[in-house]
XYZ file of N, CA, C and O in Angstrom:
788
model
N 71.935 117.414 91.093
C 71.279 118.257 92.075
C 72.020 118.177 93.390
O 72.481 117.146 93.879
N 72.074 119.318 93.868
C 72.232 119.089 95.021
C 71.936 120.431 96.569
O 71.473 121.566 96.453
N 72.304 119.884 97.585
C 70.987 120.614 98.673
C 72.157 121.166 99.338
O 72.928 120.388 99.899
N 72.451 122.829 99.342
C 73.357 123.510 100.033
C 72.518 124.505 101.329
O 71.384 124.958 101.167
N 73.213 124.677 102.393
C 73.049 125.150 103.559
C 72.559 126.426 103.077
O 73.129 127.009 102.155
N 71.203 127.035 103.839
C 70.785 127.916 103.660
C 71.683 129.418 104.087
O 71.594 130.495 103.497
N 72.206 129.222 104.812
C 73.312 130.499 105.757
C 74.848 129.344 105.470
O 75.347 128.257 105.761
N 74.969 130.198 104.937
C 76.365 129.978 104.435
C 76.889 129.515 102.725
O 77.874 129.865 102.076
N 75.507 128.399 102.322
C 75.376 127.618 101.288
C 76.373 127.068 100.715
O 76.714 127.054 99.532
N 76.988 126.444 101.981
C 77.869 124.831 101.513
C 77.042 123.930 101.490
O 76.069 123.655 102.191
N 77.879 123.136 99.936
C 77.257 122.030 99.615
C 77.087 120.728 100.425
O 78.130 120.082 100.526
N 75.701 120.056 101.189
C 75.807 119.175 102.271
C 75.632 118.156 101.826
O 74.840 118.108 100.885
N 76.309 116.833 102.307
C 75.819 115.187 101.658
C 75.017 114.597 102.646
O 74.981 113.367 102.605
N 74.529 115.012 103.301
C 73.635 114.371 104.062
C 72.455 115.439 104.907
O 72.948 116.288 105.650
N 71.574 115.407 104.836
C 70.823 116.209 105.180
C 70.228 116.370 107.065
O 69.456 117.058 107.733
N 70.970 115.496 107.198
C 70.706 114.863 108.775
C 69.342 115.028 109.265
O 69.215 115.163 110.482
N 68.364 115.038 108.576
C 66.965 115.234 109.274
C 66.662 116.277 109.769
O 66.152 116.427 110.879
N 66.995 117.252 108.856
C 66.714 118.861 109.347
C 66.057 119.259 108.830
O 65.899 118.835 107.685
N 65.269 120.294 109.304
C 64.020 120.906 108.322
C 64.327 121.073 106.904
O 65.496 121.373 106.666
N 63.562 120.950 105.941
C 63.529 121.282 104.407
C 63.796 122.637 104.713
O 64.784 122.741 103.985
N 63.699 123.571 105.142
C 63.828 125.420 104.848
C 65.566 125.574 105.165
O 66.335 126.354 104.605
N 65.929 124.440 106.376
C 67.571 124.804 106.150
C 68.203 124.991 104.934
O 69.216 125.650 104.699
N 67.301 124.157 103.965
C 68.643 123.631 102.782
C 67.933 124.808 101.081
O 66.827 125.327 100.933
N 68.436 124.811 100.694
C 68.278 124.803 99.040
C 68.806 124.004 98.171
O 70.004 123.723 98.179
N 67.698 123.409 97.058
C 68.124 122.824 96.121
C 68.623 123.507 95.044
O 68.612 124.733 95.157
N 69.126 122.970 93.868
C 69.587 123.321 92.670
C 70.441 122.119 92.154
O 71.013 121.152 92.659
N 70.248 122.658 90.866
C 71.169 121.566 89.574
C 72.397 121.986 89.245
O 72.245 122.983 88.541
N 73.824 121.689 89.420
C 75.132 122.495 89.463
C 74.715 122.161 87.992
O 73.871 121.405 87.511
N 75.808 123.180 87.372
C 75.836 122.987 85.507
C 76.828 122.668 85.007
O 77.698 123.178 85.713
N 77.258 122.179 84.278
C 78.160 121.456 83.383
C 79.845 121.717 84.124
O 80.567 120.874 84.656
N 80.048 122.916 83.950
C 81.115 123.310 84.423
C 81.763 122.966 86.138
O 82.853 122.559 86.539
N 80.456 123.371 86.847
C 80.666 123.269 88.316
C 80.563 121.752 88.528
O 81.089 121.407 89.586
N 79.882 120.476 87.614
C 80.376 119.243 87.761
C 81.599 118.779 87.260
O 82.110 117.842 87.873
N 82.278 119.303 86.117
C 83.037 118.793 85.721
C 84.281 119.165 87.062
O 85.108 118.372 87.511
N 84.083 120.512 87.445
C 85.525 121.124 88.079
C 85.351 120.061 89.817
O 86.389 119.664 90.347
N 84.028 119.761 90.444
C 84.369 118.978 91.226
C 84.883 117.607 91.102
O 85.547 117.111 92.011
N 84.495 116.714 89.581
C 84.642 115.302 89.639
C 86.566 115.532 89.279
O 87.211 114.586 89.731
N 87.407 116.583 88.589
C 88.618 116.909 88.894
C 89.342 116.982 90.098
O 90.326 116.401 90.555
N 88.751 117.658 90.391
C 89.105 117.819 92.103
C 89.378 116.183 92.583
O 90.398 115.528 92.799
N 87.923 115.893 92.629
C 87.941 114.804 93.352
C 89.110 113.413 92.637
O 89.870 112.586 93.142
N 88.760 113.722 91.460
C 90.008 112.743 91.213
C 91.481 113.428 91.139
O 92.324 112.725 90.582
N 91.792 114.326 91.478
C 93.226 114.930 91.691
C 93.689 114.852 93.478
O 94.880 115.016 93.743
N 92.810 114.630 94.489
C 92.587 113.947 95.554
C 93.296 112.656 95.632
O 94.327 112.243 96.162
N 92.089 112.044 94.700
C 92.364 110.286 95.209
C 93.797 110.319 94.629
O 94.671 109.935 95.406
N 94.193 110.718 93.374
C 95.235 110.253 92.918
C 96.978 110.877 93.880
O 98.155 110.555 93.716
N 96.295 111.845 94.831
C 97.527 112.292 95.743
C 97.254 111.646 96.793
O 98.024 112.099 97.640
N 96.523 110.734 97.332
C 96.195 110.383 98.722
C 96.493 108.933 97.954
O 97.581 108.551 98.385
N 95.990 108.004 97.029
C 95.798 106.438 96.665
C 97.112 106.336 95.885
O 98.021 105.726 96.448
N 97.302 106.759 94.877
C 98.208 106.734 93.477
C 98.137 107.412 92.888
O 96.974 107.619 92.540
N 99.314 108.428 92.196
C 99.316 109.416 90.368
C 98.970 108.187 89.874
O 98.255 108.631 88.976
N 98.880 106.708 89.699
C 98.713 105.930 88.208
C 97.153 105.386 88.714
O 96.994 104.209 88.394
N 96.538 105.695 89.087
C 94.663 105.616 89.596
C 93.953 106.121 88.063
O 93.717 107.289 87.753
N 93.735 105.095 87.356
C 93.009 105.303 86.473
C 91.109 105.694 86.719
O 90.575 104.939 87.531
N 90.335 106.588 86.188
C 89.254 106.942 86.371
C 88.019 106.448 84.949
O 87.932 106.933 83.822
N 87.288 105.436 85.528
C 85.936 105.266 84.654
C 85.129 105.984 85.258
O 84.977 106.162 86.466
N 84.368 106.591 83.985
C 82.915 107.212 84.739
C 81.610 106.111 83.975
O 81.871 105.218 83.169
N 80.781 106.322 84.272
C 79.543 105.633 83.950
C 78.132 106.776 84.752
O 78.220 107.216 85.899
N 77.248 106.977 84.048
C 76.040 107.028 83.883
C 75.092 106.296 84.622
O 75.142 105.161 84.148
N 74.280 106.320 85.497
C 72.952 105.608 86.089
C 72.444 105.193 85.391
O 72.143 106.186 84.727
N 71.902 104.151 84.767
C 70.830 103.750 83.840
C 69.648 103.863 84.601
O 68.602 103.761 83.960
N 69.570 104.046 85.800
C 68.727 104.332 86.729
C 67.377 105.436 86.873
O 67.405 106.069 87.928
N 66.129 105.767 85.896
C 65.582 106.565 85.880
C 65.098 107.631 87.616
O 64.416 107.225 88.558
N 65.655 108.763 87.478
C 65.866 109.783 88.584
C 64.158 110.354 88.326
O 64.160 111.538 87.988
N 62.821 109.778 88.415
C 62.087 110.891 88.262
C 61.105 111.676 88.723
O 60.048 112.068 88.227
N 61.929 111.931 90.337
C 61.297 112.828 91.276
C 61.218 114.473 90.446
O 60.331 115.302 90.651
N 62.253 114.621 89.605
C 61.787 115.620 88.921
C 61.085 115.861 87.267
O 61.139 116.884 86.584
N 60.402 114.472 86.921
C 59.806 113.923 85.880
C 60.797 113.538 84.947
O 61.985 113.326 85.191
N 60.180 113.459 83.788
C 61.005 112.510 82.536
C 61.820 113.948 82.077
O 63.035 113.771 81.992
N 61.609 114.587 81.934
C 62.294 116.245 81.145
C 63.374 116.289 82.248
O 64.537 116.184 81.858
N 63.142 116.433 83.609
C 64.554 116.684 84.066
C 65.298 115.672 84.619
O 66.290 115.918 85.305
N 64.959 114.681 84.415
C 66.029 113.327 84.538
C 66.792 113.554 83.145
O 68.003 113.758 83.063
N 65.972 113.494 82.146
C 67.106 113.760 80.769
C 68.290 114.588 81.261
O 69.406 114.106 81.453
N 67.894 116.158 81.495
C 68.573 117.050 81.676
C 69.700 116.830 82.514
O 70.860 117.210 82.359
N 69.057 115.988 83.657
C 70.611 115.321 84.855
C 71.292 114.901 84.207
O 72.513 115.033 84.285
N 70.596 114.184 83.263
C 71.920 112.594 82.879
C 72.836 113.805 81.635
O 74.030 113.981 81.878
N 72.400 114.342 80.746
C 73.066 115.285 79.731
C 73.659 116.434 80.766
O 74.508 117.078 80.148
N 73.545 116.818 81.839
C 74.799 117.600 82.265
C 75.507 116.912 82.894
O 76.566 117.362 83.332
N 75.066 115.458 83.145
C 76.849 114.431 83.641
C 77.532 114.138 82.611
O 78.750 114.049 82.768
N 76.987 113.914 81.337
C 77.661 112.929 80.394
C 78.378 114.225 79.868
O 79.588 114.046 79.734
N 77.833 115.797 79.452
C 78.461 116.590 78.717
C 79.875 117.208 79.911
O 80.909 117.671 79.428
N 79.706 117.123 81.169
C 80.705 116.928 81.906
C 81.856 115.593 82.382
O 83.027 115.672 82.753
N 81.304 114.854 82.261
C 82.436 113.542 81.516
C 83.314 113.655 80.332
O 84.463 113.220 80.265
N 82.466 114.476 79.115
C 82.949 114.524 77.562
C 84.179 115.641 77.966
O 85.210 115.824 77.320
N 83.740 116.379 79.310
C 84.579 117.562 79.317
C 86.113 117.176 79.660
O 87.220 117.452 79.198
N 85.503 116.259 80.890
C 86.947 116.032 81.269
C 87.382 114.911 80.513
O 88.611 114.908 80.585
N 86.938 113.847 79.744
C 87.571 113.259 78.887
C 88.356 114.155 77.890
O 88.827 113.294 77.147
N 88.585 114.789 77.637
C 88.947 116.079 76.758
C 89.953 116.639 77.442
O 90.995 116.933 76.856
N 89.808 116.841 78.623
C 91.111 117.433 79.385
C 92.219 116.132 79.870
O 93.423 116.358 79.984
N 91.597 114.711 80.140
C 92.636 113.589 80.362
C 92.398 112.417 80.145
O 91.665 111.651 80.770
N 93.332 112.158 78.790
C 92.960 111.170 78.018
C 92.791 109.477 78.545
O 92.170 108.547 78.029
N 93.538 109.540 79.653
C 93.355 108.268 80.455
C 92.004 107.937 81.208
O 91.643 106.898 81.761
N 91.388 109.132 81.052
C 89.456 108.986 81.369
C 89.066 107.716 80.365
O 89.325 107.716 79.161
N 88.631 107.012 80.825
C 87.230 106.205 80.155
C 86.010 106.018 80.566
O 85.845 106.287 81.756
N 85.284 105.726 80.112
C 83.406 106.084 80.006
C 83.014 104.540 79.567
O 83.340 103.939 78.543
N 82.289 104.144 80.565
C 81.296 102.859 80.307
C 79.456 103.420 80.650
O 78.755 103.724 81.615
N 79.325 103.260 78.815
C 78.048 103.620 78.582
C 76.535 102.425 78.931
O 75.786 101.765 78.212
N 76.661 102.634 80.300
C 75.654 101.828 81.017
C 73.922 102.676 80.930
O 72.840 102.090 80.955
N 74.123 103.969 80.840
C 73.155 104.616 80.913
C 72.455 104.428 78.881
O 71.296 104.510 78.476
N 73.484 104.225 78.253
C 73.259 104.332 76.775
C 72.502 103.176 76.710
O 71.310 103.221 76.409
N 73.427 101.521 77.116
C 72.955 100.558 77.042
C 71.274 100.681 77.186
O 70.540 100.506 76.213
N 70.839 100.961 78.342
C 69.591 100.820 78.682
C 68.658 101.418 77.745
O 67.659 100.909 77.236
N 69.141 102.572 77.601
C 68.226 103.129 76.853
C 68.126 103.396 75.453
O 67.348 104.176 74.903
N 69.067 102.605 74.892
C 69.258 102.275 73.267
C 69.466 100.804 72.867
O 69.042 100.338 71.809
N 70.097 100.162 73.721
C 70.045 98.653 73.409
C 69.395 97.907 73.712
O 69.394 96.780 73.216
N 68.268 98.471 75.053
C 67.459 97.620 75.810
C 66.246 98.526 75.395
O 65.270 98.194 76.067
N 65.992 99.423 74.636
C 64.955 100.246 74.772
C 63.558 99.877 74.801
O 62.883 100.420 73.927
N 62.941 99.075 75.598
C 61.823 98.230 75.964
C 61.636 98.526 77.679
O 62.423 98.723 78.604
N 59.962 98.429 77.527
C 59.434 98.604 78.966
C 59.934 97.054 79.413
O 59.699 96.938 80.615
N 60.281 96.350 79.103
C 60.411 94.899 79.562
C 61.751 94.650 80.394
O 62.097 93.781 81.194
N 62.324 95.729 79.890
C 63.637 95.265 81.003
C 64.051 96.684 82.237
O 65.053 97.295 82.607
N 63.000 96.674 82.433
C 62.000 97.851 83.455
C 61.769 96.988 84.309
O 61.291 95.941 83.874
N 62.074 97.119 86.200
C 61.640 96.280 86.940
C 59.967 97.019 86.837
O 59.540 97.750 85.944
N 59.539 96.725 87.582
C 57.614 97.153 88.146
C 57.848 98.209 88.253
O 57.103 98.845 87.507
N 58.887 99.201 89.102
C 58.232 100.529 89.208
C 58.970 101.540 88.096
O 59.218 102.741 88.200
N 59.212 100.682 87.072
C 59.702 101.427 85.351
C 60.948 102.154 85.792
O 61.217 103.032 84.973
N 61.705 102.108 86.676
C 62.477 103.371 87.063
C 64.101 102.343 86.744
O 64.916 102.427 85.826
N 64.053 101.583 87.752
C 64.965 100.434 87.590
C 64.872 99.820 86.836
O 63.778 99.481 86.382
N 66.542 99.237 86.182
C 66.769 98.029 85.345
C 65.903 96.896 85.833
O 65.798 96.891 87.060
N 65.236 95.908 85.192
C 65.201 94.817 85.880
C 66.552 93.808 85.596
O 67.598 94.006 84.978
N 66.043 92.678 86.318
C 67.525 91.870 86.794
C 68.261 91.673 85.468
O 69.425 91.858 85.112
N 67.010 91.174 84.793
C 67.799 90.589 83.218
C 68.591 91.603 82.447
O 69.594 91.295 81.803
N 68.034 93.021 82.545
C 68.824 94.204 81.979
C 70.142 94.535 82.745
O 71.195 94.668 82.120
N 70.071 94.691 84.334
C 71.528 94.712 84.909
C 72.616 93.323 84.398
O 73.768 93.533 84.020
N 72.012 91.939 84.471
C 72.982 91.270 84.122
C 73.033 91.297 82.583
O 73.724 90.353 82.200
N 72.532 92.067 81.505
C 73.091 92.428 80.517
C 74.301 93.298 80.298
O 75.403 93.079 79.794
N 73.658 94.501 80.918
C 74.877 95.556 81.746
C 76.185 95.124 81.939
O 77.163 95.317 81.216
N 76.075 94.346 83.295
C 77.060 93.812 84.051
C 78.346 93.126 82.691
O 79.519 93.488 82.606
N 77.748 92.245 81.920
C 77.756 91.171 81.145
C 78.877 92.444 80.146
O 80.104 92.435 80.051
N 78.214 93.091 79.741
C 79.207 94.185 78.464
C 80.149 95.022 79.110
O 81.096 95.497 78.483
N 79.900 95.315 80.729
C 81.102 96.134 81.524
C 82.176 94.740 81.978
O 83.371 95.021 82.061
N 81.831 93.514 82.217
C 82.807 92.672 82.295
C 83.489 92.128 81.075
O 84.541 91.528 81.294
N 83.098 92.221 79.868
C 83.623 91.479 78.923
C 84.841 93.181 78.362
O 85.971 93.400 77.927
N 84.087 93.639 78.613
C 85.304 95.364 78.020
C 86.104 95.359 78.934
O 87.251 95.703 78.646
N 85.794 94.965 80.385
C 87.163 95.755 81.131
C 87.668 94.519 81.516
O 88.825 94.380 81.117
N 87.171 93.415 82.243
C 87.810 92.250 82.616
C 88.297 91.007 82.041
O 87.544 90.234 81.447
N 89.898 90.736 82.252
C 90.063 89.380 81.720
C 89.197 88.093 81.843
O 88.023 88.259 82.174
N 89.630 86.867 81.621
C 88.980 85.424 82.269
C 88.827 85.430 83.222
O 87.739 85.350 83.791
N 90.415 85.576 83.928
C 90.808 85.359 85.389
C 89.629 85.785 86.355
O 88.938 85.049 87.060
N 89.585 86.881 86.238
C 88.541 88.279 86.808
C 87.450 87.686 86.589
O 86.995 87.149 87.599
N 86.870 87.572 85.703
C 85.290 87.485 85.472
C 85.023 85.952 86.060
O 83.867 85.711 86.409
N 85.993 84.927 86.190
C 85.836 83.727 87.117
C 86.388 83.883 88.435
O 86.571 82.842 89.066
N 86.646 84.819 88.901
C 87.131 85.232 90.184
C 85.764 85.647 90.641
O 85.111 85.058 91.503
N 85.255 87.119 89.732
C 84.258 87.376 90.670
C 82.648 86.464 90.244
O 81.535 86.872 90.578
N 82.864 85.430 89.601
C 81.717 84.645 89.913
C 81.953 83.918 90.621
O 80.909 83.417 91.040
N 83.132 83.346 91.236
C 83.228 82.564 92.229
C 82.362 83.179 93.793
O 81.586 82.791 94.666
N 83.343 84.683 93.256
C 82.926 86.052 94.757
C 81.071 85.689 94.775
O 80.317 85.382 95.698
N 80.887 85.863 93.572
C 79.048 85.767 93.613
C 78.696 84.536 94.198
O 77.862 84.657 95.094
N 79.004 83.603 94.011
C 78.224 82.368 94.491
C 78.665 82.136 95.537
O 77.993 81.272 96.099
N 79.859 82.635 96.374
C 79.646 82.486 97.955
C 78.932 83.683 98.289
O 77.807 83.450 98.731
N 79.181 84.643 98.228
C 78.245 85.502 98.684
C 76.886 85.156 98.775
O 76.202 85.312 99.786
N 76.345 84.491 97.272
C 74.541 83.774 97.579
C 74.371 82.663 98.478
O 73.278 82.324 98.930
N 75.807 81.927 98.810
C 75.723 81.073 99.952
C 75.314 81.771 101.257
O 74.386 81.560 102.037
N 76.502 82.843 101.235
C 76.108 83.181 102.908
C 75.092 83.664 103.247
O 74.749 83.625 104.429
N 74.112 84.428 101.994
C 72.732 84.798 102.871
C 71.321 83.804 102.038
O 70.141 83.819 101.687
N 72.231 83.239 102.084
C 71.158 81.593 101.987
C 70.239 81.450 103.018
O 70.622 81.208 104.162
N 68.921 81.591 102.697
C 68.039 81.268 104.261
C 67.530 79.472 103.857
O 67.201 78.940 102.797
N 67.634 79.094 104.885
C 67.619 77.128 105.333
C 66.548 77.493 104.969
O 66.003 78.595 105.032
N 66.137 76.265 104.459
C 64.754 75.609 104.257
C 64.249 74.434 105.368
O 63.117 73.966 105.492
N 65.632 74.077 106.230
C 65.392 73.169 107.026
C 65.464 73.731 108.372
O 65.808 74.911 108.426
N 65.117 72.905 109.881
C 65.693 73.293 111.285
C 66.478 71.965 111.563
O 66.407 71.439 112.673
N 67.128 71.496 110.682
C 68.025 69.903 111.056
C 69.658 70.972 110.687
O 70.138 71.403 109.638
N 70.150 71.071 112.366
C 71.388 72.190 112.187
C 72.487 71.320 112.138
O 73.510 71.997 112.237
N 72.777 69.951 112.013
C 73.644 69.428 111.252
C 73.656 69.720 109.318
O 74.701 69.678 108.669
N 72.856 69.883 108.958
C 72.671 70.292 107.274
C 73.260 71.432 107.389
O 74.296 71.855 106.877
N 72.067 72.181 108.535
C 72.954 73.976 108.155
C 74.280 73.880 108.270
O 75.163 74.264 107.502
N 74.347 73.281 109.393
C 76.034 73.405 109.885
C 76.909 73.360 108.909
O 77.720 74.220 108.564
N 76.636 71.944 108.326
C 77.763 71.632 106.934
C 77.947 72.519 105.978
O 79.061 72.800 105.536
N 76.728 73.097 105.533
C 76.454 74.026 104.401
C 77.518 75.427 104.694
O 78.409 76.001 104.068
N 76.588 75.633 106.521
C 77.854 77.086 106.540
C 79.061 76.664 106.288
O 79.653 77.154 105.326
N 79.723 75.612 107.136
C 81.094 75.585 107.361
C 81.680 75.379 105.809
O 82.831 75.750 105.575
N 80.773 74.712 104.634
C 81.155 74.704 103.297
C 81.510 75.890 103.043
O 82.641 76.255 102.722
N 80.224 76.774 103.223
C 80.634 78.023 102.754
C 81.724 78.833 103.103
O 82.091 79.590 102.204
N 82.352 78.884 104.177
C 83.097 79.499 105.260
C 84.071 78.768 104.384
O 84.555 79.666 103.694
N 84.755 77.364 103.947
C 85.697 76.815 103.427
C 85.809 77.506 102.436
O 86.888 78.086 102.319
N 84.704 77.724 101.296
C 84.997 78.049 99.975
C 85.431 79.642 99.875
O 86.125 80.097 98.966
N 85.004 80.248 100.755
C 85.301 82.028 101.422
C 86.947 81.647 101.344
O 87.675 81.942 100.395
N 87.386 80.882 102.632
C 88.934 81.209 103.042
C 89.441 80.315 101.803
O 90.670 80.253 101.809
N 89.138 79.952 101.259
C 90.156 78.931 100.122
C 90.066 80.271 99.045
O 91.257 80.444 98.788
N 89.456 81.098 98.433
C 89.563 82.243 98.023
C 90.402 83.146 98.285
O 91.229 83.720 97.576
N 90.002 83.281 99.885
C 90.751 84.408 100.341
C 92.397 83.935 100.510
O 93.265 84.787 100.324
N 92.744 82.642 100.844
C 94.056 82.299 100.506
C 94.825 82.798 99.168
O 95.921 83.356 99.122
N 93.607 82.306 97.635
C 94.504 83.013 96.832
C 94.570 84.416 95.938
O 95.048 84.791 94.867
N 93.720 85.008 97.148
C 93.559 86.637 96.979
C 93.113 86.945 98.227
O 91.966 86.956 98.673
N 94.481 87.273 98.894
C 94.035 87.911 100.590
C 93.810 89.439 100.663
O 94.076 90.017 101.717
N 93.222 90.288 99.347
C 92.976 91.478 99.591
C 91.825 91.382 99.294
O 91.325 92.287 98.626
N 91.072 90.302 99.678
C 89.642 89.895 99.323
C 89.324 89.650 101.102
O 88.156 89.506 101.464
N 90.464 89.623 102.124
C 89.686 88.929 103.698
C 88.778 89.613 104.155
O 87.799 88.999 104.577
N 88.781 91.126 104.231
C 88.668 91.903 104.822
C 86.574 92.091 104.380
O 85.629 92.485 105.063
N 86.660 91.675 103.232
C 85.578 91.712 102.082
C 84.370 90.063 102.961
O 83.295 89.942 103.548
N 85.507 89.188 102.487
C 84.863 87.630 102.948
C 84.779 87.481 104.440
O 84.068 86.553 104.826
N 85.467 88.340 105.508
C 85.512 88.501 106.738
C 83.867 89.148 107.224
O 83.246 88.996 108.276
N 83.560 89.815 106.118
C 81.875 90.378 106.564
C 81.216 89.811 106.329
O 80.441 89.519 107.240
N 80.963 89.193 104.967
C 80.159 88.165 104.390
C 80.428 86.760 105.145
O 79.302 86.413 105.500
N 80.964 86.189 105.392
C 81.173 85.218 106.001
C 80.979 85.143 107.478
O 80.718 84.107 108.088
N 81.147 86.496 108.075
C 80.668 86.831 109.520
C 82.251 85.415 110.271
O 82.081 84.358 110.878
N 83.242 85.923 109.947
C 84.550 85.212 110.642
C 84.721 85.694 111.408
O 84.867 86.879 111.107
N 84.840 85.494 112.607
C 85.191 86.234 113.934
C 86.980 86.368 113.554
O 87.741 86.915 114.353
């Protein structure tokens, strides 16, 4: 779906808090998604790299401001526009995250509370089958390392004794730059999370 300008009807990504009557909705169709997600990757690959390989993936994410009938319908005109351009370039690949959920997990149980979202245990199932297909060892112990400082830095104290905190941050802050030493296209990443001046 998406919400184009009433006078003129370019397609807008942000609606800036303007009246609902500026805009119109609608569902682009198969074709008019496939020819923008081209575009857009014939872009990146002249601005980033020609060798920019493209995964697509699916929301497992239930959409259902427009009920259960047209969330189907969203997700089947992305995927039959994925199939499209997989078809036009064979270096496309597809990680079926949206399938997972709803064929391998097919239970209200791995439904957070408001049924719409994965719950945690279903994303780190997810996570778990998109890291073992695309990532080596290296990788998948790289970015659990990335995870467990990251749960350091927004660690809230249990204590007000700021010698503990202290140590803890400055641990954390160590285990950040000892990372970022042996992957410095990670600073810029551990420079936010870590809050490094």
């Amino acid at each position: 779906y998406v919400y184009s300008l009433v006078e003129g009807g370019a397609v807008v990504a942000n609606c800036h808090k303007m009246p609902a009557s500026t805009f119109t909705r609608r569902k682009l169709n198969v074709n008019e998604i496939s020819s923008v997600l081209i575009d857009a990757m014939a872009h990146l690959r002249a601005v980033v790299s020609h060798d920019v390989e493209f995964m697509f993936t699916v929301s497992p994410i239930r959409h259902l401001s427009d009920g259960f009938h047209g969330n189907q319908l969203s997700k089947a005109s992305l995927l039959l526009a994925i199939d499209d351009i997989m078809a036009q370039d064979k270096s496309v690949t597809y990680f079926p995250a949206f399938e997972i959920m709803m064929d391998d997990l097919r239970d209200y149980r791995f439904y957070d509370r408001d049924m719409s979202h994965p719950s945690s245990l279903a994303a780190d199932y997810i996570y778990d089958n998109f890291s073992n297909a695309y990532m080596s060892d290296a990788v998948r112990e790289t970015a659990c390392q990335c995870y467990k400082i990251t749960k350091r830095a927004s660690h809230r104290h249990m204590t007000d004794d700021l010698d503990v905190i202290k140590k803890f941050n400055n641990e954390t802050i160590r285990q950040g730059l000892q990372l970022v030493d042996k992957y410095p296209k990670l600073a810029v990443t551990a420079n936010k999370i870590l809050k490094i001046q």
